[in-house]
Coordinates of C-alpha atoms (C1' of nucleotides) in Angstrom, one line a residue:
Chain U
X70 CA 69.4 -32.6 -61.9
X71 CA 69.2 -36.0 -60.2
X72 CA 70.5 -36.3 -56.4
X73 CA 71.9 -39.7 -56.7
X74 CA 74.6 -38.8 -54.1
X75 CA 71.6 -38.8 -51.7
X76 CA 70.7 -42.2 -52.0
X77 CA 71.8 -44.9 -49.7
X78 CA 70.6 -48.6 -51.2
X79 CA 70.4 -50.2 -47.8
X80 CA 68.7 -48.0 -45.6
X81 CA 66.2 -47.2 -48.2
X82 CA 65.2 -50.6 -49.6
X83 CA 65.7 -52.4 -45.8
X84 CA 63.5 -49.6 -44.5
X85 CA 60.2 -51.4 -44.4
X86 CA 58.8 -50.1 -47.8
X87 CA 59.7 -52.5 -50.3
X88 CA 59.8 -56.6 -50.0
X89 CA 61.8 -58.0 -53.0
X90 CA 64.9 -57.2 -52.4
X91 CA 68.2 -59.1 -52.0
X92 CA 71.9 -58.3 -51.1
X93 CA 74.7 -60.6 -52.2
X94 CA 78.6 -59.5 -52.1
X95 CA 78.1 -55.4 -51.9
X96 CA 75.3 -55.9 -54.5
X97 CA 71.7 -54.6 -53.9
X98 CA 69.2 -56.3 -55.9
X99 CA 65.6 -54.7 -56.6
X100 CA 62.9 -56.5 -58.2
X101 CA 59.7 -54.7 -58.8
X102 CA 56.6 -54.0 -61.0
X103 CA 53.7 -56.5 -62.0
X104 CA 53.2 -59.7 -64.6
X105 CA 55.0 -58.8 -67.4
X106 CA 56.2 -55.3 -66.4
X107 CA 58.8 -56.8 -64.3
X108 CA 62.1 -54.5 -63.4
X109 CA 65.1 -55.6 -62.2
X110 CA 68.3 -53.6 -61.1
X111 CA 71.6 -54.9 -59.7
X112 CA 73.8 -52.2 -58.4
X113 CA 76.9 -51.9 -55.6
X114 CA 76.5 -48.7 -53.5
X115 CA 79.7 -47.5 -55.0
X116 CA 77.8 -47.5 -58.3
X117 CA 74.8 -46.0 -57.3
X118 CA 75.8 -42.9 -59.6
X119 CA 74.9 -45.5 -62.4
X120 CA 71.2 -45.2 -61.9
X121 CA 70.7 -42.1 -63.5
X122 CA 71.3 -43.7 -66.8
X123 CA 68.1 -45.9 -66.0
X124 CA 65.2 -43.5 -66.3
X125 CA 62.9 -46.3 -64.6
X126 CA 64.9 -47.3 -61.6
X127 CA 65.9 -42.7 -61.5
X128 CA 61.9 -42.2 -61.2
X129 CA 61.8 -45.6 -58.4
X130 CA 64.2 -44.1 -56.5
X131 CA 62.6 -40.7 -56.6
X132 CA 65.7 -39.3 -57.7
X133 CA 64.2 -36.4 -59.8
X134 CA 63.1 -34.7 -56.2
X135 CA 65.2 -33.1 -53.9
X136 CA 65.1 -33.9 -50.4
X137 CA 67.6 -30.9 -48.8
X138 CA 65.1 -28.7 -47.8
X139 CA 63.1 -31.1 -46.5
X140 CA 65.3 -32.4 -44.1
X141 CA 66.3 -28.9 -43.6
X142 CA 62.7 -28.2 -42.5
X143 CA 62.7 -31.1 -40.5
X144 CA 65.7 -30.1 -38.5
X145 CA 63.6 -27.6 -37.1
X146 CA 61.0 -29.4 -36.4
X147 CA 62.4 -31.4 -33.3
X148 CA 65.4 -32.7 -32.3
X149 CA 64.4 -36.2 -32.2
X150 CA 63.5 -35.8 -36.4
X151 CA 66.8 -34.2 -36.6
X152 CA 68.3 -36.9 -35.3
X153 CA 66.6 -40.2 -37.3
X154 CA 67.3 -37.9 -40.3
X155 CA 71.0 -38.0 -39.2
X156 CA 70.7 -41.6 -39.1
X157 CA 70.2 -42.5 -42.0
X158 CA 70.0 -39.2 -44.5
X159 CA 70.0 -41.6 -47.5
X160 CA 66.9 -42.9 -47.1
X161 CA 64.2 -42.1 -49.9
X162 CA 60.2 -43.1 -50.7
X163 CA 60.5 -45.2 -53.5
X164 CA 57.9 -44.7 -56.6
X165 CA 56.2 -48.2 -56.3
X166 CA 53.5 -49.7 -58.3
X167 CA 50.5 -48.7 -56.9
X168 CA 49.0 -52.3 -56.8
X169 CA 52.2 -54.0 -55.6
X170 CA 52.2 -51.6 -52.6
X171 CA 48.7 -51.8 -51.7
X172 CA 48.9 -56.0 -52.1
X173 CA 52.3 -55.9 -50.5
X174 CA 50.6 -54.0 -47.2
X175 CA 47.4 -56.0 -46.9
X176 CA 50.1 -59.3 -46.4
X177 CA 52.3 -57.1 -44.0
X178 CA 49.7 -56.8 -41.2
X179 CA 50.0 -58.5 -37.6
X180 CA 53.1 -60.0 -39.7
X181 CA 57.1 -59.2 -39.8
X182 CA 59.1 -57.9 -42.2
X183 CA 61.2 -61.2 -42.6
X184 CA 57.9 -63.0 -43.3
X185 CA 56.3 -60.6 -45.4
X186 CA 59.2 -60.9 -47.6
X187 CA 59.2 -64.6 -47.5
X188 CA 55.2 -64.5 -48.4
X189 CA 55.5 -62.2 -51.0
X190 CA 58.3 -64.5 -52.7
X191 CA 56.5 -67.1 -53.1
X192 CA 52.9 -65.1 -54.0
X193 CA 55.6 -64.1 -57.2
X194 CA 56.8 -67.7 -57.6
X195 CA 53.6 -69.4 -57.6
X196 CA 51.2 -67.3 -59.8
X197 CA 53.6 -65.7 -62.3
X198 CA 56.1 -67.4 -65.1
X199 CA 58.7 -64.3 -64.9
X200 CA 58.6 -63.4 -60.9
X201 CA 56.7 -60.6 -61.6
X202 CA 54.5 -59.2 -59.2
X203 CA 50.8 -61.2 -59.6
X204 CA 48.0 -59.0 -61.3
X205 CA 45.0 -57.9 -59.8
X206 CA 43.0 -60.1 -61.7
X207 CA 44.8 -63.2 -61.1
X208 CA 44.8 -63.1 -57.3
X209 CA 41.0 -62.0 -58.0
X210 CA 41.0 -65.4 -59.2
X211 CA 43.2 -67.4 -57.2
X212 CA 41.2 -69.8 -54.2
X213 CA 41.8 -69.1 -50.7
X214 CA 43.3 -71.8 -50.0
X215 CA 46.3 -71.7 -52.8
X216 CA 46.7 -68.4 -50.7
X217 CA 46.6 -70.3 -47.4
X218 CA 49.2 -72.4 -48.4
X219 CA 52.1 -70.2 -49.4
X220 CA 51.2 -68.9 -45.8
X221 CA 48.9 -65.8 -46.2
X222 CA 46.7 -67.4 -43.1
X223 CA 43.5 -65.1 -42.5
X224 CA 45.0 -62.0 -44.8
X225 CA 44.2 -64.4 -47.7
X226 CA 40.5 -63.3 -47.8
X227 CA 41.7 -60.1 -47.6
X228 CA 44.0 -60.3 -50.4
X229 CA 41.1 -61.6 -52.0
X230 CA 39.0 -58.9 -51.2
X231 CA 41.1 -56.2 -52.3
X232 CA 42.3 -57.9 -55.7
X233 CA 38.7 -58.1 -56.5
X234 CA 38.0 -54.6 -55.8
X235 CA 40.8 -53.5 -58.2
X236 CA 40.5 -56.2 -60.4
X237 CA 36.4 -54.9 -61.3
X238 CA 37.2 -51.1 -61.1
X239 CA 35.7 -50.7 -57.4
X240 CA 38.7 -48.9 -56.5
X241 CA 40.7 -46.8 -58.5
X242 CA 44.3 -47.1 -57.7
X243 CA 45.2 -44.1 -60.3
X244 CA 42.4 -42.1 -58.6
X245 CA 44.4 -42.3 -55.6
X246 CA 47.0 -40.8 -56.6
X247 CA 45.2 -37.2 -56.9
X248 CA 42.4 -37.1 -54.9
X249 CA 41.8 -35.7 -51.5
X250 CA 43.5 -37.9 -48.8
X251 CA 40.8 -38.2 -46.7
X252 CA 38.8 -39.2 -49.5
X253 CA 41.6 -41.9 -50.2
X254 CA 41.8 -43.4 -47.2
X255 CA 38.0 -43.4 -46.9
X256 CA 37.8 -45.3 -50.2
X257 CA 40.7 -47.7 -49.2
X258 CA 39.3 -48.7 -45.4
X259 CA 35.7 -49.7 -47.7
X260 CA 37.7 -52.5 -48.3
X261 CA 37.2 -55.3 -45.5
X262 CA 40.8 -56.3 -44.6
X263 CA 42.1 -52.6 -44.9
X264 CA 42.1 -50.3 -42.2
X265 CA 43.8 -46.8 -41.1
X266 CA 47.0 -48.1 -40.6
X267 CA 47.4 -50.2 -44.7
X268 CA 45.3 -47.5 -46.1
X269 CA 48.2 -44.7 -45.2
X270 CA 51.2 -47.3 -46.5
X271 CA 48.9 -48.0 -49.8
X272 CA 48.7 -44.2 -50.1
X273 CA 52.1 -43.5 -48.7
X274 CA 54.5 -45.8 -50.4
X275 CA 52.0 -46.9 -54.2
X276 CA 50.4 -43.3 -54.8
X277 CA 53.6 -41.2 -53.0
X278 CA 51.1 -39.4 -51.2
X279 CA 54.0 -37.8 -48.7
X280 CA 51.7 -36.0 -46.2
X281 CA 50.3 -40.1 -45.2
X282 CA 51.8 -41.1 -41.9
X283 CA 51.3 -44.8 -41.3
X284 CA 50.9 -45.8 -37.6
X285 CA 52.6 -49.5 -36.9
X286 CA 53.3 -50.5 -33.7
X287 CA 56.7 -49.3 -34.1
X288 CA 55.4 -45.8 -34.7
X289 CA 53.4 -45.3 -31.9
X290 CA 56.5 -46.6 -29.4
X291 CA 58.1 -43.4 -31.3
X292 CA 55.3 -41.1 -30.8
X293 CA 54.3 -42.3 -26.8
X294 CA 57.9 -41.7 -26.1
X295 CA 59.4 -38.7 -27.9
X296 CA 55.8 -36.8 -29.2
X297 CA 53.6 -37.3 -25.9
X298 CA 50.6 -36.0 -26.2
X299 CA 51.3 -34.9 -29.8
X300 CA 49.8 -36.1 -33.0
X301 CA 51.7 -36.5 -36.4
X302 CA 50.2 -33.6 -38.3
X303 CA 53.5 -31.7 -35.7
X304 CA 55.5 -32.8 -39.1
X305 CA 54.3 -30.7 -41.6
X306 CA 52.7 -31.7 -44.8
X307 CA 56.1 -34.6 -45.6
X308 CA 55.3 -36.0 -42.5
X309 CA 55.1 -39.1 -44.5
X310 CA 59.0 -38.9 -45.3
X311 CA 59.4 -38.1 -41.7
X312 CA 58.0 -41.1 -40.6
X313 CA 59.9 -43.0 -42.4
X314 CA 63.5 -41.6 -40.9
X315 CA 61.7 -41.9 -37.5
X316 CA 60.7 -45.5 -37.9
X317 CA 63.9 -46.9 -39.6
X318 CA 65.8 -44.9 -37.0
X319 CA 63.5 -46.4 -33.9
X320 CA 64.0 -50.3 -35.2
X321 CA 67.6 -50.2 -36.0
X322 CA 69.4 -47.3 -33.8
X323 CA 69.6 -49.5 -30.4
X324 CA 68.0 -47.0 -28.2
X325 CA 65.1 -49.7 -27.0
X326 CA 67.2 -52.2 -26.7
Chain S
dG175 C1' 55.3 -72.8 -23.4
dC176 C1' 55.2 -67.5 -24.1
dC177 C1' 55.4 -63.0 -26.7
dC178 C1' 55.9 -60.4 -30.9
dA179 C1' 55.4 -58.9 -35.7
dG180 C1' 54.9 -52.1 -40.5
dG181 C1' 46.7 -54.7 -38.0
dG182 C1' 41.9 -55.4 -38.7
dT183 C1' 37.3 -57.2 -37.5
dG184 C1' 33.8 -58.2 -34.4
dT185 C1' 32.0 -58.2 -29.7
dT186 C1' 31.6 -56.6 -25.2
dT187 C1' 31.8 -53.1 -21.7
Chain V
dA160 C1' 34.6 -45.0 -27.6
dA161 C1' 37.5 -47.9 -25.4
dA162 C1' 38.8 -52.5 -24.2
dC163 C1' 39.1 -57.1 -25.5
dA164 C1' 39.4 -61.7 -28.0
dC165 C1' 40.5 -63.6 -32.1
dC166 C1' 42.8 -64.3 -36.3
dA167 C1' 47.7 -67.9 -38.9
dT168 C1' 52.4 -68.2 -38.8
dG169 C1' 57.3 -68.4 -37.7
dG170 C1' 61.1 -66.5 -34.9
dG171 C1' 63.2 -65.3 -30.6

DNA sequence: GCCCAGGGTGTTT
DNA sequence: AAACACCATGGG
């Protein structure tokens, strides 16, 4: 039983998780998946129903997993979760590619979302023929500099970095997926270029590891201001999907305006 | 010109 | 271990 009446298209995709997406008219477009395993879905919120007839973009948008008691738990939790969750109650963790995500959080750091976006664009346009997202292996390849000049600035070493390490079987991105999360992040921050912060999205938002709590600047004016004192683990073990309410909640409600 | 952005590394206290 | 400079780049 898919809960596609749960899902709302632009507070999930604008959330910060994803970075090739584009809205034109009422229509929400999604482009995801790498090389030649390219996906792309075009869909009106009105439509959204139509997505369980796609079993990839039904699986993407996690729509195989109930959220109710989840939020319901999270009512509980505080009022402040209660509240983000309110918010925005459509929002879901998308089933990424693992390598995408990773890649896609590596380019997001000391960066914006606009940018990001704009970066990753042109990291699709300039290594692949379909706009699929670039393999492992070719940004192993690729110099520095053609990274440098769609405008990766110092996270093209990085990127570099953390292609290779996929690219040669270093890390295991399907590993990731089962393994103990401290082990995860541990094999993640090896990496130089990743630290606490990338590891948790890579884990988070590529392997749907939903107990990963990324902490951006963002998060942290959250937790100093509504959680003093506290630490994230206050959540529960979704305190990944609770951190994603709280953060799309603290950017876009007004309240630090 | 400054400060900030889904941070991380390296150096100095 | 905590504070700090530094890193590229574009927008406000």
């Amino acid at each position: 039983m898919l809960k596609t009446e749960d899902l709302n298209l632009k507070d999930t995709l604008s959330s910060g998780q994803c970075f090739r997406f584009s809205n034109r008219e009422e229509n929400w477009t999604v482009t995801c998946g790498v090389a030649g395993n390219v996906k792309t879905l075009t869909v009106s919120q009105n439509r959204v129903c139509d997505i369980e007839n796609d079993a990839f973009f039904s699986h993407y948008f996690d729509l195989e997993n109930d959220y109710s008691e989840m939020k319901k738990d999270f009512a509980k939790i505080s009022p402040v979760l209660s509240a983000a969750v309110s918010y925005a109650p459509g929002i879901r963790i998308l089933n990424q590619d693992s390598w995408e995500a990773l890649c896609s959080f590596v380019v997001s750091q000391n960066n914006n979302i606009k940018r990001i976006m704009g970066i990753i664009s042109r990291m699709c346009s300039k290594f692949t023929e379909n706009g699929g997202f670039p393999t492992a292996d070719t940004l192993a390849g690729a110099s520095e500099q053609s990274l440098k000049d769609i405008g990766l600035g110092f996270r093209a070493s990085y990127i570099i970095n953390t292609a290779t390490a996929v690219a040669d079987g270093t890390l295991n991105l399907e590993y990731l997926k089962t393994c103990k999360i401290d082990e995860g992040r541990r094999l993640l921050m090896s990496i130089k270029g990743i630290g606490p912060k990338v590891a948790d999205c890579a884990l988070l938002f590529g392997c749907h590891r939903l107990d990963c709590f990324p902490m951006d600047v963002w998060m942290k004016r959250v937790m100093s201001i509504y959680f003093p004192g506290q630490d994230y683990t206050i959540f529960g073990p979704y305190a990944g999907v609770a951190q994603q309410y709280l953060f799309h909640w603290i950017r876009t409600c007004g309240v630090l305006k």
